[in-house]
């Protein structure tokens, strides 16, 4: 059995009353009796998977048509007779399930992995039918997707390296979500917590010393003094006082989401190879 994605708002026609598909294409659609059709509509992350059906009959006609240049080309007209359409729940969107679908390898534009008449893995169809979210995969790729490119690359490779050092990554092909969680905690959450605790005393001490807006200046050392002068002018600068003053507000904004992420992660870090919690397949991905 092969599973095909059919977008009802693309070229071709799906006749609801008679459960027929009439598809016009320049390439032959190799669909057979017994195959499954997964229906979808919409664009981008809002691509909505709304039903499935089984192919009962296939009829293919080949027509010749003229192009703009008066050349002749083949046009395949595929007519399918389908069984009754079984509806999926209304929440089956690509944006909600993309991280749990093994077909997705492009996380910046996941809809590119779901083309009209394209094939769908059986495991992904089961995921959409059951509505089961893969927690580890979703948290790992979901957190990374919403980070700036430089931070994403650093945290992804660092968490993968830590995971590999523990001997789990290549053996079990697990997503290093626990390592990523630890890195974010050390780089973001803990500094915000420390800054929030010290903010009142820090602000008072600065005021007493008359240092209301001190700066830390990062410089790139160079033996060439002339080059060093240029680099000093281009050095990155940031205000310690502003960072610490903003820490309590930032921590309040982040804490609810961070608490939810920690609650979603299962306590048992061991890899469980099941349809419900297993990673099913590791595929190279792109951002």
PDB file of C-alpha atoms in Angstrom:
ATOM      1  CA  UNK A   1       0.000   0.000   0.000  1.00  0.00           C
ATOM      2  CA  UNK A   2       1.215   3.489  -0.925  1.00  0.00           C
ATOM      3  CA  UNK A   3      -0.069   6.695   0.675  1.00  0.00           C
ATOM      4  CA  UNK A   4      -0.436   9.813  -1.463  1.00  0.00           C
ATOM      5  CA  UNK A   5      -1.088  13.387  -0.392  1.00  0.00           C
ATOM      6  CA  UNK A   6      -3.866  15.067  -2.337  1.00  0.00           C
ATOM      7  CA  UNK A   7      -4.332  18.834  -1.976  1.00  0.00           C
ATOM      8  CA  UNK A   8      -7.899  19.645  -2.921  1.00  0.00           C
ATOM      9  CA  UNK A   9      -7.092  23.296  -3.661  1.00  0.00           C
ATOM     10  CA  UNK A  10      -4.528  22.425  -6.357  1.00  0.00           C
ATOM     11  CA  UNK A  11      -5.051  21.471  -9.999  1.00  0.00           C
ATOM     12  CA  UNK A  12      -7.508  18.635 -10.530  1.00  0.00           C
ATOM     13  CA  UNK A  13     -10.933  18.002  -9.043  1.00  0.00           C
ATOM     14  CA  UNK A  14     -12.294  16.063  -6.123  1.00  0.00           C
ATOM     15  CA  UNK A  15     -16.024  15.411  -6.383  1.00  0.00           C
ATOM     16  CA  UNK A  16     -17.374  14.994  -2.860  1.00  0.00           C
ATOM     17  CA  UNK A  17     -20.745  13.513  -3.714  1.00  0.00           C
ATOM     18  CA  UNK A  18     -19.416  10.712  -5.917  1.00  0.00           C
ATOM     19  CA  UNK A  19     -16.035  10.332  -4.126  1.00  0.00           C
ATOM     20  CA  UNK A  20     -14.133  10.735  -7.389  1.00  0.00           C
ATOM     21  CA  UNK A  21     -10.818  12.355  -8.179  1.00  0.00           C
ATOM     22  CA  UNK A  22     -10.061  13.663 -11.658  1.00  0.00           C
ATOM     23  CA  UNK A  23      -6.409  14.659 -11.862  1.00  0.00           C
ATOM     24  CA  UNK A  24      -4.683  16.288 -14.865  1.00  0.00           C
ATOM     25  CA  UNK A  25      -0.890  16.130 -14.909  1.00  0.00           C
ATOM     26  CA  UNK A  26       2.044  16.053 -17.302  1.00  0.00           C
ATOM     27  CA  UNK A  27       3.576  13.184 -15.366  1.00  0.00           C
ATOM     28  CA  UNK A  28       2.043   9.810 -14.767  1.00  0.00           C
ATOM     29  CA  UNK A  29       0.602   9.408 -11.283  1.00  0.00           C
ATOM     30  CA  UNK A  30       1.475   5.850 -10.282  1.00  0.00           C
ATOM     31  CA  UNK A  31      -1.501   5.221  -8.020  1.00  0.00           C
ATOM     32  CA  UNK A  32      -3.075   1.778  -7.719  1.00  0.00           C
ATOM     33  CA  UNK A  33      -6.159   0.115  -6.315  1.00  0.00           C
ATOM     34  CA  UNK A  34      -5.782  -0.312  -2.545  1.00  0.00           C
ATOM     35  CA  UNK A  35      -3.598   2.780  -2.089  1.00  0.00           C
ATOM     36  CA  UNK A  36      -4.561   5.425   0.460  1.00  0.00           C
ATOM     37  CA  UNK A  37      -5.287   9.084  -0.256  1.00  0.00           C
ATOM     38  CA  UNK A  38      -4.536  11.629   2.494  1.00  0.00           C
ATOM     39  CA  UNK A  39      -6.521  14.795   1.842  1.00  0.00           C
ATOM     40  CA  UNK A  40      -5.219  18.240   2.735  1.00  0.00           C
ATOM     41  CA  UNK A  41      -5.955  21.891   2.050  1.00  0.00           C
ATOM     42  CA  UNK A  42      -4.216  25.169   2.801  1.00  0.00           C
ATOM     43  CA  UNK A  43      -0.690  26.506   2.544  1.00  0.00           C
ATOM     44  CA  UNK A  44       2.472  26.729   4.614  1.00  0.00           C
ATOM     45  CA  UNK A  45       2.313  25.692   8.257  1.00  0.00           C
ATOM     46  CA  UNK A  46      -1.489  25.968   8.004  1.00  0.00           C
ATOM     47  CA  UNK A  47      -1.663  22.954   5.701  1.00  0.00           C
ATOM     48  CA  UNK A  48      -4.622  21.036   7.137  1.00  0.00           C
ATOM     49  CA  UNK A  49      -4.880  17.247   6.871  1.00  0.00           C
ATOM     50  CA  UNK A  50      -8.592  16.551   7.034  1.00  0.00           C
ATOM     51  CA  UNK A  51      -9.386  13.022   5.777  1.00  0.00           C
ATOM     52  CA  UNK A  52      -8.332   9.698   4.271  1.00  0.00           C
ATOM     53  CA  UNK A  53      -9.818   7.284   1.760  1.00  0.00           C
ATOM     54  CA  UNK A  54      -8.936   4.080  -0.096  1.00  0.00           C
ATOM     55  CA  UNK A  55      -8.666   3.819  -3.880  1.00  0.00           C
ATOM     56  CA  UNK A  56     -11.264   1.402  -5.306  1.00  0.00           C
ATOM     57  CA  UNK A  57     -10.672   1.902  -9.019  1.00  0.00           C
ATOM     58  CA  UNK A  58      -8.106   3.596 -11.280  1.00  0.00           C
ATOM     59  CA  UNK A  59      -8.553   4.721 -14.879  1.00  0.00           C
ATOM     60  CA  UNK A  60      -5.798   6.566 -16.783  1.00  0.00           C
ATOM     61  CA  UNK A  61      -6.197   8.255 -20.160  1.00  0.00           C
ATOM     62  CA  UNK A  62      -3.436   9.863 -22.217  1.00  0.00           C
ATOM     63  CA  UNK A  63      -4.311  12.986 -24.197  1.00  0.00           C
ATOM     64  CA  UNK A  64      -2.241  15.005 -26.632  1.00  0.00           C
ATOM     65  CA  UNK A  65      -2.344  18.764 -26.286  1.00  0.00           C
ATOM     66  CA  UNK A  66      -0.701  21.677 -28.062  1.00  0.00           C
ATOM     67  CA  UNK A  67       1.724  23.983 -26.275  1.00  0.00           C
ATOM     68  CA  UNK A  68       2.229  27.705 -26.916  1.00  0.00           C
ATOM     69  CA  UNK A  69       4.978  26.820 -29.400  1.00  0.00           C
ATOM     70  CA  UNK A  70       2.581  24.510 -31.237  1.00  0.00           C
ATOM     71  CA  UNK A  71       4.456  21.479 -29.958  1.00  0.00           C
ATOM     72  CA  UNK A  72       2.611  18.387 -28.828  1.00  0.00           C
ATOM     73  CA  UNK A  73       2.862  17.050 -25.278  1.00  0.00           C
ATOM     74  CA  UNK A  74       1.212  14.309 -23.263  1.00  0.00           C
ATOM     75  CA  UNK A  75      -1.343  14.998 -20.608  1.00  0.00           C
ATOM     76  CA  UNK A  76      -2.312  12.234 -18.181  1.00  0.00           C
ATOM     77  CA  UNK A  77      -5.905  12.241 -16.973  1.00  0.00           C
ATOM     78  CA  UNK A  78      -6.242  10.014 -13.908  1.00  0.00           C
ATOM     79  CA  UNK A  79      -9.691   9.154 -12.610  1.00  0.00           C
ATOM     80  CA  UNK A  80      -9.986   7.531  -9.191  1.00  0.00           C
ATOM     81  CA  UNK A  81     -13.022   6.010  -7.534  1.00  0.00           C
ATOM     82  CA  UNK A  82     -12.664   6.200  -3.768  1.00  0.00           C
ATOM     83  CA  UNK A  83     -14.226   4.604  -0.753  1.00  0.00           C
ATOM     84  CA  UNK A  84     -15.985   6.805   1.812  1.00  0.00           C
ATOM     85  CA  UNK A  85     -13.768   9.564   3.215  1.00  0.00           C
ATOM     86  CA  UNK A  86     -12.869   9.110   6.881  1.00  0.00           C
ATOM     87  CA  UNK A  87     -12.518  12.507   8.524  1.00  0.00           C
ATOM     88  CA  UNK A  88      -9.578  13.472  10.732  1.00  0.00           C
ATOM     89  CA  UNK A  89      -9.941  15.780  13.749  1.00  0.00           C
ATOM     90  CA  UNK A  90      -9.839  19.502  12.960  1.00  0.00           C
ATOM     91  CA  UNK A  91      -6.482  20.103  14.677  1.00  0.00           C
ATOM     92  CA  UNK A  92      -4.358  18.060  12.240  1.00  0.00           C
ATOM     93  CA  UNK A  93      -2.244  20.884  10.831  1.00  0.00           C
ATOM     94  CA  UNK A  94       1.347  20.785   9.635  1.00  0.00           C
ATOM     95  CA  UNK A  95       2.336  23.485  12.123  1.00  0.00           C
ATOM     96  CA  UNK A  96       1.065  21.399  15.054  1.00  0.00           C
ATOM     97  CA  UNK A  97       2.515  18.043  13.967  1.00  0.00           C
ATOM     98  CA  UNK A  98       5.558  18.929  11.843  1.00  0.00           C
ATOM     99  CA  UNK A  99       8.143  17.882  14.432  1.00  0.00           C
ATOM    100  CA  UNK A 100       6.476  14.491  14.907  1.00  0.00           C
ATOM    101  CA  UNK A 101       6.389  13.708  11.167  1.00  0.00           C
ATOM    102  CA  UNK A 102       9.414  11.843   9.826  1.00  0.00           C
ATOM    103  CA  UNK A 103       8.862  13.282   6.338  1.00  0.00           C
ATOM    104  CA  UNK A 104       9.840  16.746   7.556  1.00  0.00           C
ATOM    105  CA  UNK A 105      13.536  17.442   7.048  1.00  0.00           C
ATOM    106  CA  UNK A 106      13.329  21.150   6.165  1.00  0.00           C
ATOM    107  CA  UNK A 107      12.317  22.955   9.355  1.00  0.00           C
ATOM    108  CA  UNK A 108      12.396  26.467   7.912  1.00  0.00           C
ATOM    109  CA  UNK A 109       9.924  25.552   5.148  1.00  0.00           C
ATOM    110  CA  UNK A 110       8.356  22.227   6.180  1.00  0.00           C
ATOM    111  CA  UNK A 111       5.579  22.519   3.587  1.00  0.00           C
ATOM    112  CA  UNK A 112       8.174  21.809   0.879  1.00  0.00           C
ATOM    113  CA  UNK A 113       8.239  18.215   2.149  1.00  0.00           C
ATOM    114  CA  UNK A 114       4.499  17.819   1.448  1.00  0.00           C
ATOM    115  CA  UNK A 115       3.889  18.239  -2.250  1.00  0.00           C
ATOM    116  CA  UNK A 116       0.688  17.552  -4.150  1.00  0.00           C
ATOM    117  CA  UNK A 117       0.525  13.827  -5.114  1.00  0.00           C
ATOM    118  CA  UNK A 118       3.672  13.192  -3.048  1.00  0.00           C
ATOM    119  CA  UNK A 119       4.148  10.029  -1.028  1.00  0.00           C
ATOM    120  CA  UNK A 120       3.603   9.900   2.735  1.00  0.00           C
ATOM    121  CA  UNK A 121       5.181   7.464   5.181  1.00  0.00           C
ATOM    122  CA  UNK A 122       2.864   5.015   6.907  1.00  0.00           C
ATOM    123  CA  UNK A 123       4.259   6.072  10.289  1.00  0.00           C
ATOM    124  CA  UNK A 124       3.302   9.682   9.553  1.00  0.00           C
ATOM    125  CA  UNK A 125      -0.234   8.703   8.606  1.00  0.00           C
ATOM    126  CA  UNK A 126      -0.525   6.800  11.896  1.00  0.00           C
ATOM    127  CA  UNK A 127       0.704   9.902  13.727  1.00  0.00           C
ATOM    128  CA  UNK A 128      -1.963  12.082  12.101  1.00  0.00           C
ATOM    129  CA  UNK A 129      -4.715   9.547  12.762  1.00  0.00           C
ATOM    130  CA  UNK A 130      -3.768   8.943  16.399  1.00  0.00           C
ATOM    131  CA  UNK A 131      -2.836  12.567  17.108  1.00  0.00           C
ATOM    132  CA  UNK A 132       0.227  11.490  19.085  1.00  0.00           C
ATOM    133  CA  UNK A 133       2.905  14.169  19.434  1.00  0.00           C
ATOM    134  CA  UNK A 134       6.502  13.010  19.799  1.00  0.00           C
ATOM    135  CA  UNK A 135       7.466  15.085  22.828  1.00  0.00           C
ATOM    136  CA  UNK A 136      11.260  14.854  22.609  1.00  0.00           C
ATOM    137  CA  UNK A 137      11.443  15.496  18.872  1.00  0.00           C
ATOM    138  CA  UNK A 138       8.956  18.393  19.102  1.00  0.00           C
ATOM    139  CA  UNK A 139      10.749  20.089  21.994  1.00  0.00           C
ATOM    140  CA  UNK A 140      14.194  19.632  20.453  1.00  0.00           C
ATOM    141  CA  UNK A 141      13.405  20.976  16.980  1.00  0.00           C
ATOM    142  CA  UNK A 142      10.756  23.390  18.274  1.00  0.00           C
ATOM    143  CA  UNK A 143      13.161  25.156  20.626  1.00  0.00           C
ATOM    144  CA  UNK A 144      15.864  25.364  17.973  1.00  0.00           C
ATOM    145  CA  UNK A 145      13.499  26.630  15.283  1.00  0.00           C
ATOM    146  CA  UNK A 146      12.632  29.758  17.280  1.00  0.00           C
ATOM    147  CA  UNK A 147      16.242  30.755  18.008  1.00  0.00           C
ATOM    148  CA  UNK A 148      18.426  33.093  15.900  1.00  0.00           C
ATOM    149  CA  UNK A 149      20.608  31.226  13.417  1.00  0.00           C
ATOM    150  CA  UNK A 150      23.904  31.686  15.313  1.00  0.00           C
ATOM    151  CA  UNK A 151      22.427  30.615  18.642  1.00  0.00           C
ATOM    152  CA  UNK A 152      20.645  27.707  16.999  1.00  0.00           C
ATOM    153  CA  UNK A 153      23.841  26.383  15.430  1.00  0.00           C
ATOM    154  CA  UNK A 154      25.809  26.742  18.664  1.00  0.00           C
ATOM    155  CA  UNK A 155      23.178  25.086  20.871  1.00  0.00           C
ATOM    156  CA  UNK A 156      22.382  22.326  18.383  1.00  0.00           C
ATOM    157  CA  UNK A 157      25.989  21.235  17.854  1.00  0.00           C
ATOM    158  CA  UNK A 158      26.863  21.637  21.520  1.00  0.00           C
ATOM    159  CA  UNK A 159      23.912  19.527  22.657  1.00  0.00           C
ATOM    160  CA  UNK A 160      24.680  16.888  20.019  1.00  0.00           C
ATOM    161  CA  UNK A 161      28.316  16.775  21.166  1.00  0.00           C
ATOM    162  CA  UNK A 162      27.292  16.338  24.805  1.00  0.00           C
ATOM    163  CA  UNK A 163      24.805  13.649  23.848  1.00  0.00           C
ATOM    164  CA  UNK A 164      27.413  11.805  21.799  1.00  0.00           C
ATOM    165  CA  UNK A 165      29.917  11.988  24.641  1.00  0.00           C
ATOM    166  CA  UNK A 166      27.407  10.202  26.854  1.00  0.00           C
ATOM    167  CA  UNK A 167      27.254   7.347  24.362  1.00  0.00           C
ATOM    168  CA  UNK A 168      23.556   7.681  23.514  1.00  0.00           C
ATOM    169  CA  UNK A 169      23.363   9.596  20.258  1.00  0.00           C
ATOM    170  CA  UNK A 170      24.671   7.116  17.649  1.00  0.00           C
ATOM    171  CA  UNK A 171      23.480   4.021  19.485  1.00  0.00           C
ATOM    172  CA  UNK A 172      19.868   4.994  20.070  1.00  0.00           C
ATOM    173  CA  UNK A 173      19.494   7.923  17.665  1.00  0.00           C
ATOM    174  CA  UNK A 174      17.758   9.982  20.327  1.00  0.00           C
ATOM    175  CA  UNK A 175      17.342  13.709  20.046  1.00  0.00           C
ATOM    176  CA  UNK A 176      19.644  15.463  22.557  1.00  0.00           C
ATOM    177  CA  UNK A 177      16.826  17.416  24.168  1.00  0.00           C
ATOM    178  CA  UNK A 178      18.106  16.930  27.723  1.00  0.00           C
ATOM    179  CA  UNK A 179      21.500  18.351  26.771  1.00  0.00           C
ATOM    180  CA  UNK A 180      19.815  21.272  25.000  1.00  0.00           C
ATOM    181  CA  UNK A 181      17.693  21.863  28.098  1.00  0.00           C
ATOM    182  CA  UNK A 182      20.814  21.970  30.271  1.00  0.00           C
ATOM    183  CA  UNK A 183      22.632  24.382  27.944  1.00  0.00           C
ATOM    184  CA  UNK A 184      19.708  26.821  27.823  1.00  0.00           C
ATOM    185  CA  UNK A 185      19.423  26.633  31.594  1.00  0.00           C
ATOM    186  CA  UNK A 186      23.116  27.466  32.073  1.00  0.00           C
ATOM    187  CA  UNK A 187      23.290  30.167  29.383  1.00  0.00           C
ATOM    188  CA  UNK A 188      19.948  31.907  29.870  1.00  0.00           C
ATOM    189  CA  UNK A 189      17.901  30.909  32.902  1.00  0.00           C
ATOM    190  CA  UNK A 190      20.598  30.839  35.585  1.00  0.00           C
ATOM    191  CA  UNK A 191      22.169  34.210  34.576  1.00  0.00           C
ATOM    192  CA  UNK A 192      18.708  35.786  34.591  1.00  0.00           C
ATOM    193  CA  UNK A 193      18.003  34.338  38.037  1.00  0.00           C
ATOM    194  CA  UNK A 194      21.310  35.616  39.430  1.00  0.00           C
ATOM    195  CA  UNK A 195      20.827  39.041  37.843  1.00  0.00           C
ATOM    196  CA  UNK A 196      17.284  39.289  39.195  1.00  0.00           C
ATOM    197  CA  UNK A 197      18.462  38.483  42.718  1.00  0.00           C
ATOM    198  CA  UNK A 198      21.312  41.015  42.611  1.00  0.00           C
ATOM    199  CA  UNK A 199      19.442  43.767  40.732  1.00  0.00           C
ATOM    200  CA  UNK A 200      18.217  45.809  43.769  1.00  0.00           C
ATOM    201  CA  UNK A 201      21.584  45.819  45.551  1.00  0.00           C
ATOM    202  CA  UNK A 202      23.483  46.391  42.289  1.00  0.00           C
ATOM    203  CA  UNK A 203      21.409  49.435  41.394  1.00  0.00           C
ATOM    204  CA  UNK A 204      21.863  50.987  44.868  1.00  0.00           C
ATOM    205  CA  UNK A 205      25.622  50.451  44.882  1.00  0.00           C
ATOM    206  CA  UNK A 206      25.987  52.024  41.441  1.00  0.00           C
ATOM    207  CA  UNK A 207      24.006  55.050  42.535  1.00  0.00           C
ATOM    208  CA  UNK A 208      26.208  55.521  45.615  1.00  0.00           C
ATOM    209  CA  UNK A 209      29.341  55.403  43.435  1.00  0.00           C
ATOM    210  CA  UNK A 210      27.884  57.662  40.777  1.00  0.00           C
ATOM    211  CA  UNK A 211      28.226  54.914  38.150  1.00  0.00           C
ATOM    212  CA  UNK A 212      24.767  54.836  36.637  1.00  0.00           C
ATOM    213  CA  UNK A 213      25.637  53.486  33.194  1.00  0.00           C
ATOM    214  CA  UNK A 214      28.915  51.503  33.136  1.00  0.00           C
ATOM    215  CA  UNK A 215      29.936  49.593  30.006  1.00  0.00           C
ATOM    216  CA  UNK A 216      31.931  46.458  29.423  1.00  0.00           C
ATOM    217  CA  UNK A 217      33.864  46.757  26.192  1.00  0.00           C
ATOM    218  CA  UNK A 218      34.976  43.679  24.259  1.00  0.00           C
ATOM    219  CA  UNK A 219      38.177  44.133  22.237  1.00  0.00           C
ATOM    220  CA  UNK A 220      40.023  41.894  19.827  1.00  0.00           C
ATOM    221  CA  UNK A 221      43.729  41.884  20.821  1.00  0.00           C
ATOM    222  CA  UNK A 222      46.260  42.418  18.049  1.00  0.00           C
ATOM    223  CA  UNK A 223      50.016  42.966  18.000  1.00  0.00           C
ATOM    224  CA  UNK A 224      49.592  45.594  15.292  1.00  0.00           C
ATOM    225  CA  UNK A 225      48.835  48.792  17.217  1.00  0.00           C
ATOM    226  CA  UNK A 226      47.413  50.568  14.163  1.00  0.00           C
ATOM    227  CA  UNK A 227      45.023  47.694  13.499  1.00  0.00           C
ATOM    228  CA  UNK A 228      44.170  47.575  17.187  1.00  0.00           C
ATOM    229  CA  UNK A 229      42.966  51.190  17.130  1.00  0.00           C
ATOM    230  CA  UNK A 230      40.538  50.381  14.322  1.00  0.00           C
ATOM    231  CA  UNK A 231      39.280  47.312  16.178  1.00  0.00           C
ATOM    232  CA  UNK A 232      38.750  49.319  19.372  1.00  0.00           C
ATOM    233  CA  UNK A 233      36.398  51.625  17.506  1.00  0.00           C
ATOM    234  CA  UNK A 234      34.467  48.620  16.203  1.00  0.00           C
ATOM    235  CA  UNK A 235      34.378  46.766  19.539  1.00  0.00           C
ATOM    236  CA  UNK A 236      31.059  45.474  20.831  1.00  0.00           C
ATOM    237  CA  UNK A 237      29.720  47.342  23.866  1.00  0.00           C
ATOM    238  CA  UNK A 238      26.892  46.646  26.221  1.00  0.00           C
ATOM    239  CA  UNK A 239      25.614  48.150  29.447  1.00  0.00           C
ATOM    240  CA  UNK A 240      25.832  45.942  32.530  1.00  0.00           C
ATOM    241  CA  UNK A 241      23.295  48.058  34.399  1.00  0.00           C
ATOM    242  CA  UNK A 242      20.704  47.832  31.603  1.00  0.00           C
ATOM    243  CA  UNK A 243      21.103  44.071  31.371  1.00  0.00           C
ATOM    244  CA  UNK A 244      20.669  43.573  35.107  1.00  0.00           C
ATOM    245  CA  UNK A 245      17.757  46.013  35.304  1.00  0.00           C
ATOM    246  CA  UNK A 246      15.941  44.100  32.543  1.00  0.00           C
ATOM    247  CA  UNK A 247      16.608  40.677  34.094  1.00  0.00           C
ATOM    248  CA  UNK A 248      13.574  40.509  36.440  1.00  0.00           C
ATOM    249  CA  UNK A 249      11.122  41.343  33.636  1.00  0.00           C
ATOM    250  CA  UNK A 250      12.740  38.935  31.198  1.00  0.00           C
ATOM    251  CA  UNK A 251      12.702  36.167  33.781  1.00  0.00           C
ATOM    252  CA  UNK A 252       8.982  36.726  34.453  1.00  0.00           C
ATOM    253  CA  UNK A 253       8.264  36.505  30.718  1.00  0.00           C
ATOM    254  CA  UNK A 254      10.328  33.348  30.172  1.00  0.00           C
ATOM    255  CA  UNK A 255       9.512  31.375  33.317  1.00  0.00           C
ATOM    256  CA  UNK A 256       5.988  30.140  32.345  1.00  0.00           C
ATOM    257  CA  UNK A 257       7.189  28.699  29.022  1.00  0.00           C
ATOM    258  CA  UNK A 258      10.334  27.265  30.576  1.00  0.00           C
ATOM    259  CA  UNK A 259       8.298  25.599  33.326  1.00  0.00           C
ATOM    260  CA  UNK A 260       5.963  24.090  30.724  1.00  0.00           C
ATOM    261  CA  UNK A 261       8.923  22.702  28.726  1.00  0.00           C
ATOM    262  CA  UNK A 262      10.370  21.050  31.810  1.00  0.00           C
ATOM    263  CA  UNK A 263       7.009  19.540  32.705  1.00  0.00           C
ATOM    264  CA  UNK A 264       6.566  18.124  29.189  1.00  0.00           C
ATOM    265  CA  UNK A 265       9.892  16.297  29.226  1.00  0.00           C
ATOM    266  CA  UNK A 266       9.529  12.728  30.501  1.00  0.00           C
ATOM    267  CA  UNK A 267      11.508  11.977  33.640  1.00  0.00           C
ATOM    268  CA  UNK A 268      12.907   8.757  32.202  1.00  0.00           C
ATOM    269  CA  UNK A 269      15.718   9.691  29.814  1.00  0.00           C
ATOM    270  CA  UNK A 270      16.179   6.192  28.464  1.00  0.00           C
ATOM    271  CA  UNK A 271      15.256   5.599  24.839  1.00  0.00           C
ATOM    272  CA  UNK A 272      11.944   3.783  24.348  1.00  0.00           C
ATOM    273  CA  UNK A 273      11.393   2.375  20.862  1.00  0.00           C
ATOM    274  CA  UNK A 274       7.606   2.461  20.561  1.00  0.00           C
ATOM    275  CA  UNK A 275       5.229   4.017  18.072  1.00  0.00           C
ATOM    276  CA  UNK A 276       4.052   6.426  20.748  1.00  0.00           C
ATOM    277  CA  UNK A 277       7.397   7.731  22.013  1.00  0.00           C
ATOM    278  CA  UNK A 278      10.063   6.437  19.625  1.00  0.00           C
ATOM    279  CA  UNK A 279      11.848   8.767  17.214  1.00  0.00           C
ATOM    280  CA  UNK A 280      11.015   6.362  14.361  1.00  0.00           C
ATOM    281  CA  UNK A 281      13.777   7.650  12.116  1.00  0.00           C
ATOM    282  CA  UNK A 282      16.658  10.092  12.154  1.00  0.00           C
ATOM    283  CA  UNK A 283      16.854  12.175   8.993  1.00  0.00           C
ATOM    284  CA  UNK A 284      19.319  14.922   8.109  1.00  0.00           C
ATOM    285  CA  UNK A 285      17.555  18.263   8.417  1.00  0.00           C
ATOM    286  CA  UNK A 286      17.934  21.812   7.220  1.00  0.00           C
ATOM    287  CA  UNK A 287      17.080  25.146   8.794  1.00  0.00           C
TER     288      UNK A 287
END
